[in-house]
């Protein structure tokens, strides 16, 4: 009588082993077999390897390409959101603003409406907008023909950043 082999996930019964082999024969991938049998991908791989079975890497390659494309789409959406944030921050530099202060011996709160934010607030808004633009460009770099204009923009942004 052959003993079932032990894997990291515990003892694998002959029935589980047969089920893994059967699912492989149906063309299911390692991850799917693991989900169905509630065994780790490693256990599935070891059992298939012991049986001389291989997984079709074209399915894995296609899944990887699909996942990379999904991530690229998500990065593009995030880059667009960061660009929108940068634009909103830049617009705030020229809008009416509320300034406030808490102070004095009685710790009094005072506020005033001003035509546009004070210089220190504008500097912070510009720095935040610059960071958002920089991160957006890292997520979705510009096309090669845009690079000439980008160098000038980069220099301008670096000059606007604190400590530069």
PDB file of C-alpha atoms in Angstrom:
ATOM      1  CA  UNK A   1       0.000   0.000   0.000  1.00  0.00           C
ATOM      2  CA  UNK A   2       1.353   3.426  -0.939  1.00  0.00           C
ATOM      3  CA  UNK A   3       1.238   6.102   1.688  1.00  0.00           C
ATOM      4  CA  UNK A   4      -0.066   9.528   0.696  1.00  0.00           C
ATOM      5  CA  UNK A   5       2.717  12.067   0.564  1.00  0.00           C
ATOM      6  CA  UNK A   6       2.890  14.824   3.137  1.00  0.00           C
ATOM      7  CA  UNK A   7       2.956  18.425   2.001  1.00  0.00           C
ATOM      8  CA  UNK A   8       3.238  21.698   3.879  1.00  0.00           C
ATOM      9  CA  UNK A   9      -0.550  21.873   4.018  1.00  0.00           C
ATOM     10  CA  UNK A  10      -0.754  18.513   5.772  1.00  0.00           C
ATOM     11  CA  UNK A  11      -1.456  14.994   4.630  1.00  0.00           C
ATOM     12  CA  UNK A  12      -2.795  14.763   1.082  1.00  0.00           C
ATOM     13  CA  UNK A  13      -5.232  11.912   0.666  1.00  0.00           C
ATOM     14  CA  UNK A  14      -5.268   9.691  -2.388  1.00  0.00           C
ATOM     15  CA  UNK A  15      -8.659  11.178  -3.286  1.00  0.00           C
ATOM     16  CA  UNK A  16      -7.301  14.750  -3.097  1.00  0.00           C
ATOM     17  CA  UNK A  17      -4.319  13.742  -5.196  1.00  0.00           C
ATOM     18  CA  UNK A  18      -6.570  12.170  -7.817  1.00  0.00           C
ATOM     19  CA  UNK A  19      -8.776  15.280  -7.844  1.00  0.00           C
ATOM     20  CA  UNK A  20      -5.761  17.545  -8.416  1.00  0.00           C
ATOM     21  CA  UNK A  21      -4.594  15.319 -11.279  1.00  0.00           C
ATOM     22  CA  UNK A  22      -8.109  15.233 -12.771  1.00  0.00           C
ATOM     23  CA  UNK A  23      -8.454  19.036 -12.602  1.00  0.00           C
ATOM     24  CA  UNK A  24      -5.058  19.410 -14.255  1.00  0.00           C
ATOM     25  CA  UNK A  25      -6.279  17.107 -17.011  1.00  0.00           C
ATOM     26  CA  UNK A  26      -9.233  19.449 -17.555  1.00  0.00           C
ATOM     27  CA  UNK A  27      -6.730  22.218 -18.283  1.00  0.00           C
ATOM     28  CA  UNK A  28      -7.231  24.149 -15.069  1.00  0.00           C
ATOM     29  CA  UNK A  29      -4.363  26.260 -13.819  1.00  0.00           C
ATOM     30  CA  UNK A  30      -2.432  25.908 -10.580  1.00  0.00           C
ATOM     31  CA  UNK A  31      -4.256  28.783  -8.843  1.00  0.00           C
ATOM     32  CA  UNK A  32      -7.687  27.528  -9.811  1.00  0.00           C
ATOM     33  CA  UNK A  33      -6.886  23.968  -8.729  1.00  0.00           C
ATOM     34  CA  UNK A  34      -5.636  25.319  -5.406  1.00  0.00           C
ATOM     35  CA  UNK A  35      -8.863  27.262  -4.879  1.00  0.00           C
ATOM     36  CA  UNK A  36     -11.065  24.301  -5.789  1.00  0.00           C
ATOM     37  CA  UNK A  37      -9.184  21.775  -3.641  1.00  0.00           C
ATOM     38  CA  UNK A  38      -8.314  24.232  -0.866  1.00  0.00           C
ATOM     39  CA  UNK A  39      -4.669  23.308  -1.206  1.00  0.00           C
ATOM     40  CA  UNK A  40      -1.757  25.689  -1.629  1.00  0.00           C
ATOM     41  CA  UNK A  41      -0.341  26.389  -5.055  1.00  0.00           C
ATOM     42  CA  UNK A  42       2.898  24.824  -3.847  1.00  0.00           C
ATOM     43  CA  UNK A  43       1.120  21.569  -2.921  1.00  0.00           C
ATOM     44  CA  UNK A  44      -0.619  21.501  -6.311  1.00  0.00           C
ATOM     45  CA  UNK A  45       2.704  22.144  -8.068  1.00  0.00           C
ATOM     46  CA  UNK A  46       4.504  19.404  -6.122  1.00  0.00           C
ATOM     47  CA  UNK A  47       1.825  16.807  -6.820  1.00  0.00           C
ATOM     48  CA  UNK A  48       1.744  17.653 -10.510  1.00  0.00           C
ATOM     49  CA  UNK A  49       5.545  17.627 -10.682  1.00  0.00           C
ATOM     50  CA  UNK A  50       5.649  14.192  -9.012  1.00  0.00           C
ATOM     51  CA  UNK A  51       3.200  12.953 -11.663  1.00  0.00           C
ATOM     52  CA  UNK A  52       5.259  14.466 -14.473  1.00  0.00           C
ATOM     53  CA  UNK A  53       2.540  16.956 -15.295  1.00  0.00           C
ATOM     54  CA  UNK A  54       3.255  20.491 -16.439  1.00  0.00           C
ATOM     55  CA  UNK A  55       1.098  23.585 -16.559  1.00  0.00           C
ATOM     56  CA  UNK A  56       0.472  25.415 -19.791  1.00  0.00           C
ATOM     57  CA  UNK A  57       2.576  28.546 -19.359  1.00  0.00           C
ATOM     58  CA  UNK A  58       0.780  30.292 -22.216  1.00  0.00           C
ATOM     59  CA  UNK A  59      -2.239  30.673 -19.926  1.00  0.00           C
ATOM     60  CA  UNK A  60       0.005  32.084 -17.188  1.00  0.00           C
ATOM     61  CA  UNK A  61       1.698  34.414 -19.651  1.00  0.00           C
ATOM     62  CA  UNK A  62      -1.678  35.621 -20.934  1.00  0.00           C
ATOM     63  CA  UNK A  63      -2.953  36.162 -17.381  1.00  0.00           C
ATOM     64  CA  UNK A  64       0.223  38.089 -16.545  1.00  0.00           C
ATOM     65  CA  UNK A  65      -0.173  40.277 -19.660  1.00  0.00           C
ATOM     66  CA  UNK A  66      -3.797  40.919 -18.718  1.00  0.00           C
ATOM     67  CA  UNK A  67      -2.841  41.852 -15.130  1.00  0.00           C
ATOM     68  CA  UNK A  68      -0.090  44.185 -16.357  1.00  0.00           C
ATOM     69  CA  UNK A  69      -2.593  45.888 -18.668  1.00  0.00           C
ATOM     70  CA  UNK A  70      -5.045  46.278 -15.764  1.00  0.00           C
ATOM     71  CA  UNK A  71      -2.329  47.848 -13.610  1.00  0.00           C
ATOM     72  CA  UNK A  72      -1.363  50.206 -16.442  1.00  0.00           C
ATOM     73  CA  UNK A  73      -5.005  51.322 -16.688  1.00  0.00           C
ATOM     74  CA  UNK A  74      -5.152  51.903 -12.938  1.00  0.00           C
ATOM     75  CA  UNK A  75      -1.889  53.890 -13.030  1.00  0.00           C
ATOM     76  CA  UNK A  76      -3.276  56.004 -15.864  1.00  0.00           C
ATOM     77  CA  UNK A  77      -6.441  56.716 -13.859  1.00  0.00           C
ATOM     78  CA  UNK A  78      -4.389  57.620 -10.790  1.00  0.00           C
ATOM     79  CA  UNK A  79      -2.119  59.856 -12.892  1.00  0.00           C
ATOM     80  CA  UNK A  80      -5.193  61.616 -14.248  1.00  0.00           C
ATOM     81  CA  UNK A  81      -6.570  62.118 -10.732  1.00  0.00           C
ATOM     82  CA  UNK A  82      -3.213  63.538  -9.594  1.00  0.00           C
ATOM     83  CA  UNK A  83      -3.230  65.908 -12.574  1.00  0.00           C
ATOM     84  CA  UNK A  84      -6.751  67.033 -11.595  1.00  0.00           C
ATOM     85  CA  UNK A  85      -5.542  67.565  -8.013  1.00  0.00           C
ATOM     86  CA  UNK A  86      -2.629  69.674  -9.251  1.00  0.00           C
ATOM     87  CA  UNK A  87      -4.984  71.826 -11.302  1.00  0.00           C
ATOM     88  CA  UNK A  88      -7.376  72.337  -8.363  1.00  0.00           C
ATOM     89  CA  UNK A  89      -4.477  73.252  -6.079  1.00  0.00           C
ATOM     90  CA  UNK A  90      -3.119  75.728  -8.625  1.00  0.00           C
ATOM     91  CA  UNK A  91      -6.543  77.355  -9.015  1.00  0.00           C
ATOM     92  CA  UNK A  92      -6.793  77.838  -5.241  1.00  0.00           C
ATOM     93  CA  UNK A  93      -3.844  80.244  -5.378  1.00  0.00           C
ATOM     94  CA  UNK A  94      -6.027  82.845  -7.073  1.00  0.00           C
ATOM     95  CA  UNK A  95      -9.372  82.337  -5.316  1.00  0.00           C
ATOM     96  CA  UNK A  96     -10.739  84.175  -2.295  1.00  0.00           C
ATOM     97  CA  UNK A  97      -9.591  82.530   0.882  1.00  0.00           C
ATOM     98  CA  UNK A  98     -10.232  82.539   4.604  1.00  0.00           C
ATOM     99  CA  UNK A  99      -7.327  83.175   6.937  1.00  0.00           C
ATOM    100  CA  UNK A 100      -7.597  82.583  10.654  1.00  0.00           C
ATOM    101  CA  UNK A 101      -5.647  82.899  13.815  1.00  0.00           C
ATOM    102  CA  UNK A 102      -5.969  81.620  17.342  1.00  0.00           C
ATOM    103  CA  UNK A 103      -4.059  83.623  19.857  1.00  0.00           C
ATOM    104  CA  UNK A 104      -3.810  86.389  22.364  1.00  0.00           C
ATOM    105  CA  UNK A 105      -4.037  86.122  26.115  1.00  0.00           C
ATOM    106  CA  UNK A 106      -7.583  84.738  25.916  1.00  0.00           C
ATOM    107  CA  UNK A 107      -6.761  82.361  23.018  1.00  0.00           C
ATOM    108  CA  UNK A 108      -9.264  84.097  20.732  1.00  0.00           C
ATOM    109  CA  UNK A 109     -10.202  82.810  17.275  1.00  0.00           C
ATOM    110  CA  UNK A 110     -10.326  85.415  14.501  1.00  0.00           C
ATOM    111  CA  UNK A 111     -10.864  84.948  10.779  1.00  0.00           C
ATOM    112  CA  UNK A 112     -10.842  87.196   7.712  1.00  0.00           C
ATOM    113  CA  UNK A 113     -11.801  86.765   4.067  1.00  0.00           C
ATOM    114  CA  UNK A 114      -9.003  87.786   1.676  1.00  0.00           C
ATOM    115  CA  UNK A 115      -8.943  88.138  -2.131  1.00  0.00           C
ATOM    116  CA  UNK A 116      -6.338  85.395  -2.458  1.00  0.00           C
ATOM    117  CA  UNK A 117      -4.281  83.261  -0.072  1.00  0.00           C
ATOM    118  CA  UNK A 118      -1.220  84.769   1.573  1.00  0.00           C
ATOM    119  CA  UNK A 119       2.231  84.064   0.094  1.00  0.00           C
ATOM    120  CA  UNK A 120       3.102  81.206   2.466  1.00  0.00           C
ATOM    121  CA  UNK A 121      -0.154  79.427   1.614  1.00  0.00           C
ATOM    122  CA  UNK A 122       0.508  79.955  -2.116  1.00  0.00           C
ATOM    123  CA  UNK A 123       3.954  78.437  -1.696  1.00  0.00           C
ATOM    124  CA  UNK A 124       2.422  75.370  -0.011  1.00  0.00           C
ATOM    125  CA  UNK A 125      -0.249  75.088  -2.724  1.00  0.00           C
ATOM    126  CA  UNK A 126       2.396  75.319  -5.456  1.00  0.00           C
ATOM    127  CA  UNK A 127       4.585  72.723  -3.753  1.00  0.00           C
ATOM    128  CA  UNK A 128       1.626  70.353  -3.413  1.00  0.00           C
ATOM    129  CA  UNK A 129       0.633  70.895  -7.044  1.00  0.00           C
ATOM    130  CA  UNK A 130       4.224  70.258  -8.117  1.00  0.00           C
ATOM    131  CA  UNK A 131       4.373  66.999  -6.187  1.00  0.00           C
ATOM    132  CA  UNK A 132       1.078  65.858  -7.723  1.00  0.00           C
ATOM    133  CA  UNK A 133       2.349  66.667 -11.228  1.00  0.00           C
ATOM    134  CA  UNK A 134       5.667  64.922 -10.579  1.00  0.00           C
ATOM    135  CA  UNK A 135       3.928  61.760  -9.326  1.00  0.00           C
ATOM    136  CA  UNK A 136       1.510  61.854 -12.251  1.00  0.00           C
ATOM    137  CA  UNK A 137       4.420  62.028 -14.699  1.00  0.00           C
ATOM    138  CA  UNK A 138       6.138  59.101 -12.981  1.00  0.00           C
ATOM    139  CA  UNK A 139       3.004  56.980 -13.253  1.00  0.00           C
ATOM    140  CA  UNK A 140       2.460  57.803 -16.925  1.00  0.00           C
ATOM    141  CA  UNK A 141       5.599  59.278 -18.484  1.00  0.00           C
ATOM    142  CA  UNK A 142       5.080  61.579 -21.462  1.00  0.00           C
ATOM    143  CA  UNK A 143       5.688  60.410 -25.010  1.00  0.00           C
ATOM    144  CA  UNK A 144       9.161  61.060 -26.458  1.00  0.00           C
ATOM    145  CA  UNK A 145       8.058  64.107 -28.472  1.00  0.00           C
ATOM    146  CA  UNK A 146       6.841  65.786 -25.261  1.00  0.00           C
ATOM    147  CA  UNK A 147      10.211  65.501 -23.510  1.00  0.00           C
ATOM    148  CA  UNK A 148      11.697  68.764 -24.811  1.00  0.00           C
ATOM    149  CA  UNK A 149       8.939  70.850 -23.239  1.00  0.00           C
ATOM    150  CA  UNK A 150       9.011  68.668 -20.150  1.00  0.00           C
ATOM    151  CA  UNK A 151      12.609  69.622 -19.340  1.00  0.00           C
ATOM    152  CA  UNK A 152      11.604  73.283 -19.040  1.00  0.00           C
ATOM    153  CA  UNK A 153       8.578  72.393 -16.902  1.00  0.00           C
ATOM    154  CA  UNK A 154      10.747  70.205 -14.653  1.00  0.00           C
ATOM    155  CA  UNK A 155      13.205  73.049 -14.134  1.00  0.00           C
ATOM    156  CA  UNK A 156      10.367  75.416 -13.285  1.00  0.00           C
ATOM    157  CA  UNK A 157       8.827  72.928 -10.828  1.00  0.00           C
ATOM    158  CA  UNK A 158      12.175  72.267  -9.130  1.00  0.00           C
ATOM    159  CA  UNK A 159      12.589  76.008  -8.629  1.00  0.00           C
ATOM    160  CA  UNK A 160       9.152  76.146  -6.975  1.00  0.00           C
ATOM    161  CA  UNK A 161       9.817  73.289  -4.558  1.00  0.00           C
ATOM    162  CA  UNK A 162      10.913  74.153  -1.008  1.00  0.00           C
ATOM    163  CA  UNK A 163      14.585  73.579  -0.301  1.00  0.00           C
ATOM    164  CA  UNK A 164      15.574  73.600  -3.957  1.00  0.00           C
TER     165      UNK A 164
END
